[in-house]
Coordinates of C-alpha atoms in Angstrom, one line a residue:
Chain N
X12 CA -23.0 11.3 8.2
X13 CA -25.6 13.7 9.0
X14 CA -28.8 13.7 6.5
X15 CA -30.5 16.9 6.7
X16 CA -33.8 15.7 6.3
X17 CA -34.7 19.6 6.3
X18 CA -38.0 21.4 5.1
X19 CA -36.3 22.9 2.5
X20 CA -35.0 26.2 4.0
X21 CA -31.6 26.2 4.5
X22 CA -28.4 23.5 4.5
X23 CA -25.5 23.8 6.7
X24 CA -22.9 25.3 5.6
X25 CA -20.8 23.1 6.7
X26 CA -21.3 19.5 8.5
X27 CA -20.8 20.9 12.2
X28 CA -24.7 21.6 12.4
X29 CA -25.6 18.6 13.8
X30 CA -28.0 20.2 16.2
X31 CA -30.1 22.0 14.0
X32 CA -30.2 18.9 11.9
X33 CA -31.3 17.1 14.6
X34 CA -34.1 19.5 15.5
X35 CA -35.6 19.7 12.5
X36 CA -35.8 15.8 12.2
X37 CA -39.4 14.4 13.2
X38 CA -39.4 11.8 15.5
X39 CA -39.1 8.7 12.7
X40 CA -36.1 10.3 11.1
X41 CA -34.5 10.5 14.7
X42 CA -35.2 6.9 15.5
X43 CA -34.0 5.9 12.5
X44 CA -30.7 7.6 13.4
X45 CA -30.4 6.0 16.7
X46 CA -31.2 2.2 14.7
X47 CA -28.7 2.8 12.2
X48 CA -26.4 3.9 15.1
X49 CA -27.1 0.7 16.7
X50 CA -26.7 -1.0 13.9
X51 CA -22.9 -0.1 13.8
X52 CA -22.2 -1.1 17.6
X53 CA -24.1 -4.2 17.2
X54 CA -22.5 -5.2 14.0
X55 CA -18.9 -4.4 15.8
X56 CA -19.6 -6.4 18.6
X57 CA -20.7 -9.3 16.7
X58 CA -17.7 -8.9 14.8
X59 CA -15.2 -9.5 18.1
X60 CA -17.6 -12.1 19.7
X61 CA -17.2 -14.0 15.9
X62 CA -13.5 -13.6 16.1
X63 CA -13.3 -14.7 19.8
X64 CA -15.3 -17.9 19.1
X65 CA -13.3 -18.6 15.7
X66 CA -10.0 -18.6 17.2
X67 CA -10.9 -20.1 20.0
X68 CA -9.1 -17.3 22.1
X69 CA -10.5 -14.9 24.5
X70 CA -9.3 -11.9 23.0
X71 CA -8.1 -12.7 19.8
X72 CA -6.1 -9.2 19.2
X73 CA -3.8 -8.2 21.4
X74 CA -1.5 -5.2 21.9
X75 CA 2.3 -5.7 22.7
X76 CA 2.4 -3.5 26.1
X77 CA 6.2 -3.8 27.1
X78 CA 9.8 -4.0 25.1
X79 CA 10.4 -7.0 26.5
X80 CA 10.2 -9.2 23.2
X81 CA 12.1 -6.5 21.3
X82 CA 13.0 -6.8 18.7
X83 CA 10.7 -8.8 17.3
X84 CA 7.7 -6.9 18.8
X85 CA 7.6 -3.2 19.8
X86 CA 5.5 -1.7 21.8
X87 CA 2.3 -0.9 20.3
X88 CA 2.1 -3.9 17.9
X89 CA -0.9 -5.9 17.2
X90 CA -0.8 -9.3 17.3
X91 CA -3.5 -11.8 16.8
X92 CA -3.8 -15.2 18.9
X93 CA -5.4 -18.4 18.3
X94 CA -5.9 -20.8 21.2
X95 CA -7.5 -24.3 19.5
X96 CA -7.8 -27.0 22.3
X97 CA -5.7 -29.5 19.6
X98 CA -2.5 -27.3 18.8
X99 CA 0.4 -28.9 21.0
X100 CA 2.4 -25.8 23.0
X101 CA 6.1 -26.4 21.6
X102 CA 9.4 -24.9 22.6
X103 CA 10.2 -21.6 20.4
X104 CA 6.3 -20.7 20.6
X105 CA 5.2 -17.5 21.5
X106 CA 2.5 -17.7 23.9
X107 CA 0.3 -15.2 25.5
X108 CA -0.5 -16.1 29.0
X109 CA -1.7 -15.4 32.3
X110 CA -0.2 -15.3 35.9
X111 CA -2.7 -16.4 38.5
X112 CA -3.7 -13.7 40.2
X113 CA -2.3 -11.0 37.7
X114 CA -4.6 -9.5 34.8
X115 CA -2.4 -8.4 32.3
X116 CA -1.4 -10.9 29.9
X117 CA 2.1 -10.8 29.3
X118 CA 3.7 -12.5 25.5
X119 CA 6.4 -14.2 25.9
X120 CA 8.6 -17.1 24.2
X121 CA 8.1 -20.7 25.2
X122 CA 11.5 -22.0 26.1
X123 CA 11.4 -25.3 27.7
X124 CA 8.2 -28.4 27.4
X125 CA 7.7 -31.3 29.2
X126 CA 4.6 -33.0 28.3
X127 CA 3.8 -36.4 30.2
X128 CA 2.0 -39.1 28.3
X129 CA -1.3 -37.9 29.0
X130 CA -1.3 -35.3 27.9
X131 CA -0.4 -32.8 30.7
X132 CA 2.3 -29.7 29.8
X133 CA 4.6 -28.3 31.8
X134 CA 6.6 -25.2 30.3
X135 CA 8.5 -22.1 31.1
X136 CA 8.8 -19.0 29.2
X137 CA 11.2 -15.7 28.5
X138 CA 10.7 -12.7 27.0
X139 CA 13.7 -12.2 24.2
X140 CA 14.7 -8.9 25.6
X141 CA 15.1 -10.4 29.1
X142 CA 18.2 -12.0 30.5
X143 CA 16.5 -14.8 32.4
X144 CA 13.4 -16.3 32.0
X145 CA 10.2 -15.8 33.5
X146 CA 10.0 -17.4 36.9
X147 CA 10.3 -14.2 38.7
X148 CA 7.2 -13.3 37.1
X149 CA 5.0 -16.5 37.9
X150 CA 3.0 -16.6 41.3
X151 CA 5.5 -17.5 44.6
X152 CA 6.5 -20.5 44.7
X153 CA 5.1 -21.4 41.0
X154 CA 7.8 -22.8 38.4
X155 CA 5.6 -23.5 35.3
X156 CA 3.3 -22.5 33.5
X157 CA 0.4 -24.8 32.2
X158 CA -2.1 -24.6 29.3
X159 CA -5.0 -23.0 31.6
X160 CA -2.7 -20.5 31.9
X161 CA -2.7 -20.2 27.8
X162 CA -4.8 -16.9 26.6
X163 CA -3.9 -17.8 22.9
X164 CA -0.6 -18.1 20.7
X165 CA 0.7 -15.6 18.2
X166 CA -0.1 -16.7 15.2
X167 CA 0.8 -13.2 13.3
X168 CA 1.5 -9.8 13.9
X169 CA 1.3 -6.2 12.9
X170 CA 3.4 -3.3 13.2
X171 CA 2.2 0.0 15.4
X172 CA -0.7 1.3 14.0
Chain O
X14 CA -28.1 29.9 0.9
X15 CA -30.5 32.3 0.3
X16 CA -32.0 30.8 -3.0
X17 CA -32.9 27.8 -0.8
X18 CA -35.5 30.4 0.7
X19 CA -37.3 31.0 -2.7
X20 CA -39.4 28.5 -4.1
X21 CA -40.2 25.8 -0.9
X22 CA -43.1 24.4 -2.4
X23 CA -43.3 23.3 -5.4
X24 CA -46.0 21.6 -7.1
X25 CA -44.3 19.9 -10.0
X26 CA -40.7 19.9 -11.2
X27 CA -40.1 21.5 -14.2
X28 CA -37.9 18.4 -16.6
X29 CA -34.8 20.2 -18.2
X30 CA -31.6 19.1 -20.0
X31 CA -29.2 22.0 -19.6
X32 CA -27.8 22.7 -16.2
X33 CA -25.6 25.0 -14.9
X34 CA -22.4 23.0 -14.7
X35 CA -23.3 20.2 -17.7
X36 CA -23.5 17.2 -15.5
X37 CA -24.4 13.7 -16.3
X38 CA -27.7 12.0 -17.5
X39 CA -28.5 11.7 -14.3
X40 CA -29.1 15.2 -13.7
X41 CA -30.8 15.5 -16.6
X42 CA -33.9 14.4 -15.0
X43 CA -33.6 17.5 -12.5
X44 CA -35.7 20.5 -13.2
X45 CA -33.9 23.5 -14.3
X46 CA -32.8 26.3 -11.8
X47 CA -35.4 29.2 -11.2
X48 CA -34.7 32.3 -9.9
X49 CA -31.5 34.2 -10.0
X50 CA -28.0 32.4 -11.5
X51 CA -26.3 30.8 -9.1
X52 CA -23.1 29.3 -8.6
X53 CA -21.5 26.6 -10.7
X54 CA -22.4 23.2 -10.1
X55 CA -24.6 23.4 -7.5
X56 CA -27.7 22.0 -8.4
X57 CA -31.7 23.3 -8.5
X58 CA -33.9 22.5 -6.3
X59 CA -36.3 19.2 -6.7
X60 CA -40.0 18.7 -7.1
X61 CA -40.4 15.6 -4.6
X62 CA -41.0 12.9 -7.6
X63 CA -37.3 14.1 -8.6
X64 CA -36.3 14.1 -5.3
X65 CA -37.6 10.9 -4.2
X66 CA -36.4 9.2 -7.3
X67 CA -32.7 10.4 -7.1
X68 CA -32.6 10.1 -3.2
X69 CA -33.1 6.3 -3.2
X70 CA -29.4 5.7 -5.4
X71 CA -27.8 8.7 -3.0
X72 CA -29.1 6.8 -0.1
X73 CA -27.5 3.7 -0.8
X74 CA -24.2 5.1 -2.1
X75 CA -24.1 7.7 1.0
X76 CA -24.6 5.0 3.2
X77 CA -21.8 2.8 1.6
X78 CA -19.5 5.8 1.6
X79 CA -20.2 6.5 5.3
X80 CA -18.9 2.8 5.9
X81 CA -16.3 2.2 3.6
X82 CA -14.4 5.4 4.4
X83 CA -10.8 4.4 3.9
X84 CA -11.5 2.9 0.5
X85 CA -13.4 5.8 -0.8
X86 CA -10.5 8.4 0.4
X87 CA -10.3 10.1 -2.7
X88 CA -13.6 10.8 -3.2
X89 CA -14.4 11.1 0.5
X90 CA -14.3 15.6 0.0
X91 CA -17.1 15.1 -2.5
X92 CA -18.9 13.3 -0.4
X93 CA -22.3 13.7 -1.4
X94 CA -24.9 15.0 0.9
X95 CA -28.4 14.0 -0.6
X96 CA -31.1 15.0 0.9
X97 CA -34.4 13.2 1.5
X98 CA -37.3 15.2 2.1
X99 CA -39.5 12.2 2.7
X100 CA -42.2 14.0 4.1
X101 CA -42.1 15.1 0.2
X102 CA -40.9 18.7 0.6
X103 CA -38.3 20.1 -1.5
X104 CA -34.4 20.3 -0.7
X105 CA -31.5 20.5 -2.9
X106 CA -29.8 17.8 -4.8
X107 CA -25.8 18.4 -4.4
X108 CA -23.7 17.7 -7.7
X109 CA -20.8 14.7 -6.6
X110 CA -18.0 16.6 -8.4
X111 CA -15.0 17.0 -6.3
X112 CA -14.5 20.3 -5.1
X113 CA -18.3 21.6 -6.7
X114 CA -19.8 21.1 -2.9
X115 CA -17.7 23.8 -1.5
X116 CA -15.8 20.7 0.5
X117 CA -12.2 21.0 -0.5
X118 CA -11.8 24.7 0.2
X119 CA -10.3 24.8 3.4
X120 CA -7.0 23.3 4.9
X121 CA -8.5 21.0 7.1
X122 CA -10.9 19.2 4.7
X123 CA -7.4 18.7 2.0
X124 CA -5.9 17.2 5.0
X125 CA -8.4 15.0 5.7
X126 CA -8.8 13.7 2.5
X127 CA -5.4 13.2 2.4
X128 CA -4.9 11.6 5.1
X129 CA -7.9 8.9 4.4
X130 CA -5.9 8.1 1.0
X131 CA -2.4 8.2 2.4
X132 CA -3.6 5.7 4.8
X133 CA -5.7 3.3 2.5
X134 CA -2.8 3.1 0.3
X135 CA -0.5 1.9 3.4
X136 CA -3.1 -0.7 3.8
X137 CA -3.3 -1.6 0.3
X138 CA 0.7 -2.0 0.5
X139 CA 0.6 -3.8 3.5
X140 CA -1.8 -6.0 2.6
X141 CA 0.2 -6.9 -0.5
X142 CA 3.1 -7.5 2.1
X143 CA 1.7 -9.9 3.2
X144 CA -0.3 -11.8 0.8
X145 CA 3.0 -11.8 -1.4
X146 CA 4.9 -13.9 1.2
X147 CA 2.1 -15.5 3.7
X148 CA 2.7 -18.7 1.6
X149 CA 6.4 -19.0 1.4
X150 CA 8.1 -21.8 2.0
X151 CA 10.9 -20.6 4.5
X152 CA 12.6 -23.9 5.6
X153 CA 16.7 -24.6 4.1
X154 CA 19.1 -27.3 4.8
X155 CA 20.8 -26.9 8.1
X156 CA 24.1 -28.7 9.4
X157 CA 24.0 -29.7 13.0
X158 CA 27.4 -31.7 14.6
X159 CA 28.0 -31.9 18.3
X160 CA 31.3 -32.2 19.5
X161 CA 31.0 -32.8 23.0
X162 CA 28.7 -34.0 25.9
X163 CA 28.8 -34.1 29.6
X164 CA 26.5 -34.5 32.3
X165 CA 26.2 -33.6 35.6
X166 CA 23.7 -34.0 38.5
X167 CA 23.2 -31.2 40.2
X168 CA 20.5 -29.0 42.4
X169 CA 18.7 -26.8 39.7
X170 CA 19.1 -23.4 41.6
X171 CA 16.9 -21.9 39.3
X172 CA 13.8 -24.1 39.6
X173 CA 12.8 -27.0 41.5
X174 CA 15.0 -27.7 43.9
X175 CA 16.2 -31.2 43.5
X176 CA 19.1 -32.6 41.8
X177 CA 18.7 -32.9 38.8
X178 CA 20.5 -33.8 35.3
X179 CA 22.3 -30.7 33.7
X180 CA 23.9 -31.8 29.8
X181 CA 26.5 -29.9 28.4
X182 CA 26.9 -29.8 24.9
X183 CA 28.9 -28.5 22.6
X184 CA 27.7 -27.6 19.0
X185 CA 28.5 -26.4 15.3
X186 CA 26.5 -24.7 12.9
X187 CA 26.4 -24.6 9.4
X188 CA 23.4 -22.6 7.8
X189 CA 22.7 -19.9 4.6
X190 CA 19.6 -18.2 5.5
X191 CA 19.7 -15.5 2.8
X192 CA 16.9 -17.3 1.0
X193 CA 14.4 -16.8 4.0
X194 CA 14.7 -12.6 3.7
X195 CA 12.4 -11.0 1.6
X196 CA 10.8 -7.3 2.0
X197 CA 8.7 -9.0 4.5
X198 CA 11.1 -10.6 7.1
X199 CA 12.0 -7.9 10.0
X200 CA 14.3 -10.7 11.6
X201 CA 14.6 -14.4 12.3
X202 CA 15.0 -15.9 15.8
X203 CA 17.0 -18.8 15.9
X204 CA 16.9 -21.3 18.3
X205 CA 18.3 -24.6 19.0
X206 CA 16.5 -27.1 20.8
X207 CA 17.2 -30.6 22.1
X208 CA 13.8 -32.4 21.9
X209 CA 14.1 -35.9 24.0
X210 CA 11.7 -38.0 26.0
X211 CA 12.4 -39.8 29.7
X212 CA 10.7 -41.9 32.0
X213 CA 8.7 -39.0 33.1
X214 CA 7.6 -37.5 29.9
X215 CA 6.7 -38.1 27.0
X216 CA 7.7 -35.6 25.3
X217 CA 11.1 -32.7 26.8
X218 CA 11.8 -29.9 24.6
X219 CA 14.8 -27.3 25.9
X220 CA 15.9 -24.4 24.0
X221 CA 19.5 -24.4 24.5
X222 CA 20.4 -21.3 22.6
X223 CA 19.2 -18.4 20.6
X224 CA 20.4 -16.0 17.8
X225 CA 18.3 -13.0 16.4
X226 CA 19.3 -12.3 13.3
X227 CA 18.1 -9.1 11.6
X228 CA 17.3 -7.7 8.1
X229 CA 20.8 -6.4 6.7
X230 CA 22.8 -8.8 9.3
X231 CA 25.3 -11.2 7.6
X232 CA 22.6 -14.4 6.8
X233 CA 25.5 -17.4 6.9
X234 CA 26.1 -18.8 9.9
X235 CA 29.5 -20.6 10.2
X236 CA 29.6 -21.3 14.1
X237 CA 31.9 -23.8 15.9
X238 CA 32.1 -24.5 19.2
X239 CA 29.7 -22.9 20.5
X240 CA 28.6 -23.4 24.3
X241 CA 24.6 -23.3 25.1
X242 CA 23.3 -20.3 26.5
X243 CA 20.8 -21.8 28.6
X244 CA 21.2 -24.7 30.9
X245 CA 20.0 -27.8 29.5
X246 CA 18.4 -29.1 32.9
X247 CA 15.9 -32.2 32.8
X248 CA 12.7 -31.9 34.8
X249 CA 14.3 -35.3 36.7
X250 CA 17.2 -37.6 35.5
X251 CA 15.9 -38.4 32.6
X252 CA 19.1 -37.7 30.1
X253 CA 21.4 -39.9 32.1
X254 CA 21.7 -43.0 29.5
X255 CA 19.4 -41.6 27.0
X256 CA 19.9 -43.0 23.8
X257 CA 18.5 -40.6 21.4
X258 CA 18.5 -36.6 21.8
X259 CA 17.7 -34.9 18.8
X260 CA 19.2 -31.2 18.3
X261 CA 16.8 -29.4 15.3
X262 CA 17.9 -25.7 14.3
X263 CA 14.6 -23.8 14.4
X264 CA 13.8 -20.3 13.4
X265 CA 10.9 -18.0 14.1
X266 CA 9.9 -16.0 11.2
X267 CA 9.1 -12.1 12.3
X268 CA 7.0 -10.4 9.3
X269 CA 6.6 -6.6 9.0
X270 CA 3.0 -7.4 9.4
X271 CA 1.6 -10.7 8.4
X272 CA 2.1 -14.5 9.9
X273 CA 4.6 -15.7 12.8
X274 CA 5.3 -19.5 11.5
X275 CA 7.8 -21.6 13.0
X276 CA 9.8 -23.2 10.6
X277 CA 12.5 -25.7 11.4
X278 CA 15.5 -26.3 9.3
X279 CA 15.7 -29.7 7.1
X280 CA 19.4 -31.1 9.0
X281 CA 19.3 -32.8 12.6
X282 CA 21.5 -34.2 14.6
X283 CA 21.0 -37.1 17.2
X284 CA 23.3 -37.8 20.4
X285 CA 23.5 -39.9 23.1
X286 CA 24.1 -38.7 26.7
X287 CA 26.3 -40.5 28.9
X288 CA 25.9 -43.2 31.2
X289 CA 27.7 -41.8 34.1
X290 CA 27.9 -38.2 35.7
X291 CA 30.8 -35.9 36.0
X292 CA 31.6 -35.1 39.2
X293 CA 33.4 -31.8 39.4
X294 CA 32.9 -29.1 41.7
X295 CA 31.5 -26.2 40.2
X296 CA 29.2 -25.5 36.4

């Protein structure tokens, strides 16, 4: 929103004069521009930090990339993850994880656990849109997944925005 | 404007109660136009005591208008645009009526402010998506029977290979899930899962099959006989004598936009594997 902090003479006709708005500001107007500016970004970015530490994810909002939970999820969907250090990962999950090695995170359905007694989980996912499950996406060699591999689980979704 | 041009500095505002235009108490306070008529609505210029005592409110609300954008759609064309000469010289007070600023005149600008209501009235409805159903209980009874079992040891081509034990099983299905759709169910994922624990673990849970079943599909599910979809393979031989393998019918709840809870259905059904393997040549 511009404020024409203007010496009276003339306001823009229309709001597409930033320039000549911005001229005519002395220097304590255009600071207070750039604060107030910085004020939004700032506020934003606490904002995401908040959310990151609240859920306990690293990025809390993701975006469904690929049709390969359709049709549950398009592509385009929002969906936001928790990861909290306590929740158990459970067959019929959906999980948003990880390969070694890869950087996209890929959201996919947990369909098989095996937890040992101390606490250590084993599991294997596949997309719902996929025929077989996910092993030909893990690293060589790799057969399961485990919780480091864990960027958060869908705890609710969105459609396209 | 050209009347902007004509009286810069002025000393002292002039108070007035009629105005051009008849707005509120508010502009009472602002000194009376000088100079030649002008246009409907638009307001005088202000002596800087005027000026600085309306700018503080505009300030405030211009600032909360510039943030809260969706929820102000409708009044986001008369947006006002108040002007603060804090150095104390004169500008012009805009009226806030919709349309008086000049702002709704062109295409673009209706489309705009369309478009900002259109879209906080999606949220709004969205919104009330979800908050009508987030806290819905979406769990009914579920009948579970199991007709057969077998076991086999076998290599698990798919995985580690060792040999390990591969069930067969052999289910029914009785469930009514109409009461689970509402406006805000796209679809529900069923899934059946044997949940079990071994020597090795703890805890072994194996989806054995799956069902997605959509808004508008038939929601009473009569199934016998089925087969599993998915190989029931134990990460060792774990289900060879195991007493107590519990098969729960679960169902993942897809929103239009809202939460993703897991429910599972109140009915399970509890099985015992065999003691010995099947030894036949292919599965």
């Amino acid at each position: 929103m511009v404020r024409a902090g203007t010496v009276g003479t003339h306001l823009p006709a229309s709001g597409l004069d930033i320039f000549g708005d911005l001229r005519k500001m002395n220097k304590r107007q255009l600071y207070y521009q750039v604060l107030n500016f910085a004020m939004i970004v700032s506020s934003a970015l606490m904002i995401w930090k908040g959310l990151i530490v609240l859920t306990g994810s690293e990025s809390p909002i993701v975006v469904v990339l690929s049709g390969s939970m359709e049709p549950a999820f398009h592509r385009g969907d929002l969906l936001f993850l928790t990861n909290f250090r306590e929740d158990p990962i459970r067959a019929g999950e959906i999980v948003v994880f990880k390969v070694e090695g890869r950087d996209i995170p890929i959201v996919h359905r947990v369909i098989k656990v095996h937890e040992k007694d101390n606490g250590d989980i084993k599991f294997l996912t596949k997309g719902d849109n996929n025929e077989v499950d996910d092993r030909g996406l893990y690293k060589e060699g790799q057969n399961w997944l485990e919780k480091k591999d864990v960027v958060g689980r869908a705890r609710g979704m969105h459609f396209w925005l | 404007m050209a009347g902007g041009g004509s009286s810069v500095e002025q000393p002292r505002p002039l108070p007035c109660s009629s105005l051009i235009g008849g707005a509120g108490p508010r502009a009472a306070r602002l000194p009376c136009p000088r100079g030649p008529a002008r246009p409907v609505g638009v307001s005088p210029e202000a002596g800087a005591r005027a000026l600085a005592h309306v700018g503080g409110p505009e300030r405030r609300r211009g600032r909360g208008g510039a943030r809260s954008r969706n929820a102000r759609g409708a009044g986001g064309a008369g947006r006002r645009e108040p002007v603060r000469g804090r150095s104390g010289s004169p500008g012009c007070v805009r009226s806030r009526a919709l349309g008086e600023t000049g702002a709704m005149n062109t295409v673009l600008s209706r489309a705009n402010s369309l478009f900002a209501f259109s879209l906080s009235v999606m949220a709004a409805l969205t919104f009330g998506c979800f908050i009508t159903t987030a806290f819905k209980d979406r769990s009914v009874p579920v009948r579970l029977h199991v007709s057969r079992i077998m076991l086999k040891n076998v290599e698990d081509f798919t995985g580690p290979r060792e040999r390990s034990d591969l069930g067969f099983i052999t289910f029914d299905i009785t469930a009514d899930l109409e009461n689970i759709f509402d406006w805000n169910v796209k679809q529900l994922f069923l899934y059946l899962s044997a949940e079990y624990s071994t020597k090795n673990n703890a805890l072994n849970q194996v989806v054995l099959w799956d069902k997605i079943v959509l808004r508008g599909d038939n929601p009473k599910l009569l199934l016998k006989d089925m087969k599993t979809k998915y190989f029931f393979f134990d990460d060792g031989n774990g289900l060879k004598g195991n007493r107590n393998v519990t098969l729960t019918l679960s169902w993942n709840v897809v929103p239009n936009a809202g939460i993703l809870p897991l429910v599972t259905g109140s009915g399970h059904v509890s099985v015992p594997f065999p003691d010995t393997y099947e030894i036949t040549k292919s599965y």
